[in-house]
Amino acid sequence: MGINVQRIALTSGEPAGIGPDLCLQVGNDYPVEIVILANRQLLQQRANVLGLNFELDDYKPDQAARAGHCCLLNIPLEHDCVAGTLDPDNAAYVLTMLQQATQGCLNNEFAAMVTAPIHKGNINNAGMPFTGHTEFLAEQCDTETPVMMLATEGLRVALATTHIPLHQVAKNITQKKLNTVIKILHQDLKSKFAIKSPRILVCGLNPHAGEDGHLGSEEITIITPLLEQLRSEGMDLVGPLPADSLFVPDKLANADAVLAMYHDQGLPVLKHMGFGRAVNITLGLPVIRTSVDHGTALELAGSGKADPGSLDIAINTAIEMMQSSSQLGLTS
């Protein structure tokens, strides 16, 4: 009995960065069809610079998807793009790709979306308020609380707060917020990663997890009472633990994920472990979304030095999540 082949939308990101370079290196050994959202002329120009063949067919949504096939959904570009040189006039192009990919996932045209890196500053410089992929996709999906998680071999790190200034973190650590984030993390580990009973390690907010209140009280007043409540509901939660001693092999060995309280509490450790071999995943959405673990690397655009390793992992992770969600008609 044949398997119904699904499609993944791949957005090519900031046109002046390495996103187009990475898209040109996508292989043909995936069990899905990859639909690259990009400008055809841009990809052709970048392929010429890199000395690569460029033979992408136009995307035909009315034709059956083919495993191992890559095609192009052409997106108009406002201005010609120079590799490595940002142009705010092309910011709308980036958001258009994201909107079309998201809408395609919501309409079941695509089973998942994978995103190449974007440049937040360039979008903001164009007069479009933009915090990041996570928040933008949540708005597109009408989702109140998205959860950002990065993963590499042996470690998954989710974030209670994402792209906010450090001085705003403490006031955003509330029982309501943590309750929502932990429940999304727990549910998506089950439904999108086929983990039957997720074990989650929870960081404290303060140094030494507050040192019994001497270095901060949030662990006593907010985090611990919530964890006790959620444990009574059947969740396997450990913490709050001091972040400086949590990321060690014996603690991580039996954990399915770590919940960090803020961006730079958990992600430096994960990126040290697996930079270039990690994937960014947005949880809590009605769609599957993964991304690379790095930025636009403007200085490498058009140089031939862009490493597609993280993009390959992002695509394979999306496929694994599709399988766990039974979107490929396979069993996990």
Tab-separated table of N, CA, C and O in Angstrom, residues 11-96:
chain	number	residue	atom	x	y	z
A	11	THR	N	10.856	28.299	3.590
A	11	THR	CA	11.038	29.716	3.293
A	11	THR	C	12.527	30.045	3.268
A	11	THR	O	13.289	29.586	4.121
A	12	SER	N	12.930	30.858	2.297
A	12	SER	CA	14.361	31.081	2.061
A	12	SER	C	14.963	32.215	2.877
A	12	SER	O	16.158	32.485	2.773
A	13	GLY	N	14.149	32.896	3.693
A	13	GLY	CA	14.680	33.857	4.648
A	13	GLY	C	15.158	35.161	4.034
A	13	GLY	O	14.769	35.555	2.935
A	14	GLU	N	16.026	35.845	4.782
A	14	GLU	CA	16.583	37.123	4.339
A	14	GLU	C	17.320	36.933	3.017
A	14	GLU	O	18.267	36.146	2.931
A	15	PRO	N	16.909	37.671	1.968
A	15	PRO	CA	17.496	37.419	0.651
A	15	PRO	C	18.981	37.748	0.545
A	15	PRO	O	19.682	37.167	-0.284
A	16	ALA	N	19.463	38.652	1.419
A	16	ALA	CA	20.885	39.015	1.369
A	16	ALA	C	21.760	38.077	2.184
A	16	ALA	O	22.985	38.170	2.146
A	17	GLY	N	21.128	37.160	2.925
A	17	GLY	CA	21.872	36.243	3.778
A	17	GLY	C	22.115	34.901	3.120
A	17	GLY	O	22.019	34.746	1.893
A	18	ILE	N	22.411	33.900	3.950
A	18	ILE	CA	22.759	32.582	3.410
A	18	ILE	C	21.545	31.694	3.156
A	18	ILE	O	21.695	30.584	2.643
A	19	GLY	N	20.334	32.191	3.475
A	19	GLY	CA	19.148	31.383	3.230
A	19	GLY	C	19.029	30.886	1.800
A	19	GLY	O	18.814	29.685	1.568
A	20	PRO	N	19.167	31.772	0.785
A	20	PRO	CA	19.112	31.284	-0.597
A	20	PRO	C	20.198	30.260	-0.915
A	20	PRO	O	19.944	29.277	-1.627
A	21	ASP	N	21.412	30.458	-0.360
A	21	ASP	CA	22.501	29.504	-0.568
A	21	ASP	C	22.104	28.122	-0.040
A	21	ASP	O	22.336	27.096	-0.684
A	22	LEU	N	21.515	28.106	1.160
A	22	LEU	CA	21.126	26.842	1.779
A	22	LEU	C	20.038	26.148	0.973
A	22	LEU	O	20.068	24.928	0.780
A	23	CYS	N	19.062	26.931	0.493
A	23	CYS	CA	17.970	26.340	-0.281
A	23	CYS	C	18.477	25.696	-1.564
A	23	CYS	O	17.935	24.690	-2.024
A	24	LEU	N	19.514	26.272	-2.140
A	24	LEU	CA	20.096	25.714	-3.363
A	24	LEU	C	20.815	24.389	-3.102
A	24	LEU	O	21.130	23.663	-4.050
A	25	GLN	N	21.088	24.095	-1.819
A	25	GLN	CA	21.803	22.869	-1.482
A	25	GLN	C	20.891	21.766	-0.944
A	25	GLN	O	21.381	20.720	-0.504
A	26	VAL	N	19.583	22.007	-0.958
A	26	VAL	CA	18.654	20.995	-0.446
A	26	VAL	C	18.759	19.725	-1.276
A	26	VAL	O	18.735	19.770	-2.514
A	27	GLY	N	18.870	18.601	-0.612
A	27	GLY	CA	19.024	17.321	-1.299
A	27	GLY	C	17.708	16.762	-1.805
A	27	GLY	O	16.634	17.334	-1.603
A	28	ASN	N	17.795	15.617	-2.463
A	28	ASN	CA	16.603	14.988	-3.050
A	28	ASN	C	16.317	13.622	-2.432
A	28	ASN	O	15.705	12.767	-3.070
A	29	ASP	N	16.768	13.441	-1.183
A	29	ASP	CA	16.588	12.131	-0.560
A	29	ASP	C	15.564	12.155	0.572
A	29	ASP	O	15.519	11.241	1.389
A	30	TYR	N	14.730	13.183	0.631
A	30	TYR	CA	13.704	13.242	1.668
A	30	TYR	C	12.436	12.524	1.198
A	30	TYR	O	12.115	12.543	0.003
A	31	PRO	N	11.686	11.922	2.131
A	31	PRO	CA	10.461	11.204	1.744
A	31	PRO	C	9.263	12.131	1.559
A	31	PRO	O	8.115	11.705	1.688
A	32	VAL	N	9.530	13.407	1.283
A	32	VAL	CA	8.494	14.410	1.077
A	32	VAL	C	8.900	15.268	-0.117
A	32	VAL	O	10.018	15.178	-0.612
A	33	GLU	N	7.979	16.104	-0.560
A	33	GLU	CA	8.312	17.117	-1.557
A	33	GLU	C	8.631	18.419	-0.832
A	33	GLU	O	7.892	18.835	0.063
A	34	ILE	N	9.723	19.073	-1.205
A	34	ILE	CA	10.122	20.340	-0.613
A	34	ILE	C	9.714	21.465	-1.556
A	34	ILE	O	10.142	21.504	-2.714
A	35	VAL	N	8.872	22.360	-1.062
A	35	VAL	CA	8.450	23.526	-1.834
A	35	VAL	C	9.211	24.736	-1.301
A	35	VAL	O	8.970	25.190	-0.185
A	36	ILE	N	10.153	25.235	-2.073
A	36	ILE	CA	10.976	26.366	-1.659
A	36	ILE	C	10.263	27.663	-2.030
A	36	ILE	O	9.889	27.875	-3.185
A	37	LEU	N	10.066	28.521	-1.045
A	37	LEU	CA	9.479	29.834	-1.280
A	37	LEU	C	10.619	30.834	-1.415
A	37	LEU	O	11.366	31.089	-0.472
A	38	ALA	N	10.770	31.392	-2.612
A	38	ALA	CA	11.876	32.296	-2.890
A	38	ALA	C	11.608	32.997	-4.209
A	38	ALA	O	10.668	32.650	-4.940
A	39	ASN	N	12.442	33.961	-4.536
A	39	ASN	CA	12.379	34.626	-5.828
A	39	ASN	C	13.251	33.878	-6.822
A	39	ASN	O	14.421	33.615	-6.558
A	40	ARG	N	12.680	33.529	-7.956
A	40	ARG	CA	13.414	32.721	-8.934
A	40	ARG	C	14.676	33.430	-9.421
A	40	ARG	O	15.742	32.822	-9.525
A	41	GLN	N	14.575	34.714	-9.727
A	41	GLN	CA	15.744	35.440	-10.227
A	41	GLN	C	16.846	35.494	-9.174
A	41	GLN	O	18.031	35.344	-9.491
A	42	LEU	N	16.448	35.680	-7.918
A	42	LEU	CA	17.436	35.707	-6.830
A	42	LEU	C	18.180	34.380	-6.748
A	42	LEU	O	19.419	34.347	-6.658
A	43	LEU	N	17.439	33.275	-6.765
A	43	LEU	CA	18.086	31.968	-6.683
A	43	LEU	C	18.980	31.707	-7.887
A	43	LEU	O	20.068	31.139	-7.756
A	44	GLN	N	18.526	32.119	-9.066
A	44	GLN	CA	19.339	31.926	-10.260
A	44	GLN	C	20.647	32.705	-10.158
A	44	GLN	O	21.729	32.183	-10.468
A	45	GLN	N	20.561	33.957	-9.701
A	45	GLN	CA	21.765	34.781	-9.549
A	45	GLN	C	22.717	34.179	-8.523
A	45	GLN	O	23.931	34.125	-8.741
A	46	ARG	N	22.156	33.717	-7.404
A	46	ARG	CA	23.007	33.148	-6.357
A	46	ARG	C	23.625	31.835	-6.847
A	46	ARG	O	24.783	31.542	-6.546
A	47	ALA	N	22.864	31.049	-7.579
A	47	ALA	CA	23.406	29.806	-8.133
A	47	ALA	C	24.556	30.096	-9.093
A	47	ALA	O	25.570	29.372	-9.102
A	48	ASN	N	24.425	31.135	-9.901
A	48	ASN	CA	25.496	31.507	-10.823
A	48	ASN	C	26.765	31.872	-10.059
A	48	ASN	O	27.878	31.476	-10.446
A	49	VAL	N	26.594	32.630	-8.973
A	49	VAL	CA	27.748	33.036	-8.156
A	49	VAL	C	28.425	31.818	-7.533
A	49	VAL	O	29.658	31.728	-7.471
A	50	LEU	N	27.608	30.870	-7.096
A	50	LEU	CA	28.132	29.690	-6.401
A	50	LEU	C	28.566	28.584	-7.362
A	50	LEU	O	29.134	27.575	-6.923
A	51	GLY	N	28.272	28.738	-8.629
A	51	GLY	CA	28.625	27.701	-9.592
A	51	GLY	C	27.768	26.460	-9.459
A	51	GLY	O	28.244	25.340	-9.699
A	52	LEU	N	26.497	26.643	-9.093
A	52	LEU	CA	25.588	25.519	-8.901
A	52	LEU	C	24.569	25.459	-10.031
A	52	LEU	O	24.183	26.487	-10.596
A	53	ASN	N	24.127	24.253	-10.352
A	53	ASN	CA	23.033	24.091	-11.300
A	53	ASN	C	21.731	24.554	-10.654
A	53	ASN	O	21.503	24.328	-9.467
A	54	PHE	N	20.890	25.183	-11.437
A	54	PHE	CA	19.603	25.658	-10.917
A	54	PHE	C	18.508	25.145	-11.833
A	54	PHE	O	18.333	25.632	-12.953
A	55	GLU	N	17.781	24.132	-11.370
A	55	GLU	CA	16.787	23.478	-12.221
A	55	GLU	C	15.490	23.224	-11.470
A	55	GLU	O	14.875	22.164	-11.612
A	56	LEU	N	15.039	24.171	-10.656
A	56	LEU	CA	13.817	23.977	-9.894
A	56	LEU	C	12.585	24.184	-10.767
A	56	LEU	O	12.440	25.210	-11.434
A	57	ASP	N	11.681	23.192	-10.754
A	57	ASP	CA	10.396	23.336	-11.432
A	57	ASP	C	9.525	24.326	-10.673
A	57	ASP	O	9.706	24.557	-9.468
A	58	ASP	N	8.534	24.878	-11.359
A	58	ASP	CA	7.520	25.668	-10.681
A	58	ASP	C	6.635	24.745	-9.838
A	58	ASP	O	6.311	23.618	-10.250
A	59	TYR	N	6.246	25.235	-8.682
A	59	TYR	CA	5.351	24.482	-7.798
A	59	TYR	C	3.974	24.391	-8.429
A	59	TYR	O	3.390	25.395	-8.840
A	60	LYS	N	3.432	23.174	-8.480
A	60	LYS	CA	2.106	22.940	-9.036
A	60	LYS	C	1.244	22.261	-7.972
A	60	LYS	O	1.287	21.036	-7.803
A	61	PRO	N	0.471	23.059	-7.222
A	61	PRO	CA	-0.293	22.497	-6.108
A	61	PRO	C	-1.352	21.490	-6.528
A	61	PRO	O	-1.791	20.672	-5.717
A	62	ASP	N	-1.758	21.530	-7.815
A	62	ASP	CA	-2.797	20.604	-8.261
A	62	ASP	C	-2.237	19.252	-8.686
A	62	ASP	O	-2.991	18.335	-9.016
A	63	GLN	N	-0.902	19.112	-8.672
A	63	GLN	CA	-0.280	17.832	-9.005
A	63	GLN	C	0.117	17.096	-7.730
A	63	GLN	O	0.411	17.712	-6.708
A	64	ALA	N	0.136	15.781	-7.794
A	64	ALA	CA	0.504	14.980	-6.628
A	64	ALA	C	1.951	15.250	-6.239
A	64	ALA	O	2.833	15.395	-7.095
A	65	ALA	N	2.188	15.334	-4.942
A	65	ALA	CA	3.545	15.553	-4.440
A	65	ALA	C	4.414	14.333	-4.724
A	65	ALA	O	3.931	13.199	-4.742
A	66	ARG	N	5.704	14.593	-4.953
A	66	ARG	CA	6.646	13.518	-5.247
A	66	ARG	C	7.754	13.489	-4.206
A	66	ARG	O	8.387	14.516	-3.935
A	67	ALA	N	7.995	12.353	-3.639
A	67	ALA	CA	9.083	12.220	-2.668
A	67	ALA	C	10.414	12.519	-3.340
A	67	ALA	O	10.657	12.131	-4.481
A	68	GLY	N	11.274	13.244	-2.634
A	68	GLY	CA	12.589	13.564	-3.157
A	68	GLY	C	12.603	14.677	-4.179
A	68	GLY	O	13.643	14.956	-4.783
A	69	HIS	N	11.469	15.325	-4.374
A	69	HIS	CA	11.368	16.383	-5.387
A	69	HIS	C	11.402	17.758	-4.720
A	69	HIS	O	10.782	17.962	-3.679
A	70	CYS	N	12.138	18.701	-5.306
A	70	CYS	CA	12.149	20.090	-4.867
A	70	CYS	C	11.571	20.955	-5.977
A	70	CYS	O	11.870	20.741	-7.158
A	71	CYS	N	10.749	21.923	-5.613
A	71	CYS	CA	10.184	22.837	-6.580
A	71	CYS	C	10.121	24.232	-5.978
A	71	CYS	O	10.416	24.422	-4.789
A	72	LEU	N	9.741	25.206	-6.786
A	72	LEU	CA	9.825	26.603	-6.377
A	72	LEU	C	8.466	27.284	-6.446
A	72	LEU	O	7.783	27.262	-7.470
A	73	LEU	N	8.086	27.904	-5.325
A	73	LEU	CA	6.952	28.816	-5.298
A	73	LEU	C	7.542	30.223	-5.383
A	73	LEU	O	8.109	30.726	-4.412
A	74	ASN	N	7.430	30.834	-6.540
A	74	ASN	CA	8.111	32.103	-6.814
A	74	ASN	C	7.431	33.258	-6.081
A	74	ASN	O	6.219	33.438	-6.157
A	75	ILE	N	8.217	34.056	-5.367
A	75	ILE	CA	7.734	35.209	-4.619
A	75	ILE	C	8.377	36.463	-5.206
A	75	ILE	O	9.605	36.527	-5.326
A	76	PRO	N	7.587	37.461	-5.582
A	76	PRO	CA	8.171	38.685	-6.146
A	76	PRO	C	9.100	39.384	-5.147
A	76	PRO	O	8.818	39.424	-3.946
A	77	LEU	N	10.193	39.912	-5.647
A	77	LEU	CA	11.174	40.637	-4.837
A	77	LEU	C	11.156	42.099	-5.265
A	77	LEU	O	11.237	42.403	-6.457
A	78	GLU	N	11.076	42.998	-4.295
A	78	GLU	CA	10.920	44.419	-4.605
A	78	GLU	C	12.138	44.978	-5.333
A	78	GLU	O	12.014	45.668	-6.349
A	79	HIS	N	13.333	44.678	-4.808
A	79	HIS	CA	14.568	45.193	-5.390
A	79	HIS	C	15.536	44.052	-5.675
A	79	HIS	O	15.517	43.035	-4.980
A	80	ASP	N	16.404	44.247	-6.657
A	80	ASP	CA	17.502	43.299	-6.851
A	80	ASP	C	18.317	43.221	-5.566
A	80	ASP	O	18.522	44.227	-4.874
A	81	CYS	N	18.785	42.034	-5.271
A	81	CYS	CA	19.473	41.800	-3.998
A	81	CYS	C	20.961	41.549	-4.234
A	81	CYS	O	21.337	40.785	-5.129
A	82	VAL	N	21.779	42.193	-3.406
A	82	VAL	CA	23.215	41.961	-3.413
A	82	VAL	C	23.560	41.121	-2.187
A	82	VAL	O	23.214	41.477	-1.061
A	83	ALA	N	24.203	39.989	-2.415
A	83	ALA	CA	24.565	39.109	-1.304
A	83	ALA	C	25.359	39.880	-0.261
A	83	ALA	O	26.341	40.563	-0.581
A	84	GLY	N	24.913	39.795	0.996
A	84	GLY	CA	25.619	40.439	2.094
A	84	GLY	C	25.193	41.853	2.374
A	84	GLY	O	25.644	42.451	3.374
A	85	THR	N	24.317	42.450	1.543
A	85	THR	CA	23.898	43.843	1.711
A	85	THR	C	22.405	43.909	1.987
A	85	THR	O	21.579	43.584	1.125
A	86	LEU	N	22.046	44.331	3.191
A	86	LEU	CA	20.640	44.409	3.577
A	86	LEU	C	19.937	45.541	2.844
A	86	LEU	O	20.522	46.596	2.587
A	87	ASP	N	18.663	45.328	2.542
A	87	ASP	CA	17.830	46.341	1.900
A	87	ASP	C	16.459	46.300	2.561
A	87	ASP	O	15.693	45.347	2.356
A	88	PRO	N	16.110	47.333	3.364
A	88	PRO	CA	14.804	47.331	4.032
A	88	PRO	C	13.624	47.221	3.077
A	88	PRO	O	12.549	46.742	3.466
A	89	ASP	N	13.807	47.624	1.831
A	89	ASP	CA	12.704	47.527	0.875
A	89	ASP	C	12.341	46.079	0.550
A	89	ASP	O	11.275	45.824	-0.017
A	90	ASN	N	13.212	45.138	0.900
A	90	ASN	CA	12.909	43.726	0.659
A	90	ASN	C	12.359	43.022	1.901
A	90	ASN	O	12.163	41.805	1.888
A	91	ALA	N	12.099	43.789	2.963
A	91	ALA	CA	11.586	43.183	4.194
A	91	ALA	C	10.200	42.576	3.984
A	91	ALA	O	9.885	41.508	4.530
A	92	ALA	N	9.357	43.242	3.206
A	92	ALA	CA	8.006	42.732	2.978
A	92	ALA	C	8.039	41.376	2.286
A	92	ALA	O	7.165	40.524	2.503
A	93	TYR	N	9.038	41.172	1.442
A	93	TYR	CA	9.224	39.888	0.757
A	93	TYR	C	9.384	38.757	1.771
A	93	TYR	O	8.801	37.671	1.618
A	94	VAL	N	10.165	39.017	2.814
A	94	VAL	CA	10.411	38.013	3.845
A	94	VAL	C	9.107	37.649	4.554
A	94	VAL	O	8.794	36.470	4.765
A	95	LEU	N	8.332	38.662	4.930
A	95	LEU	CA	7.082	38.407	5.639
A	95	LEU	C	6.049	37.734	4.736
A	95	LEU	O	5.262	36.904	5.204
A	96	THR	N	6.067	38.068	3.446
A	96	THR	CA	5.142	37.418	2.512
A	96	THR	C	5.400	35.918	2.435
A	96	THR	O	4.462	35.105	2.421
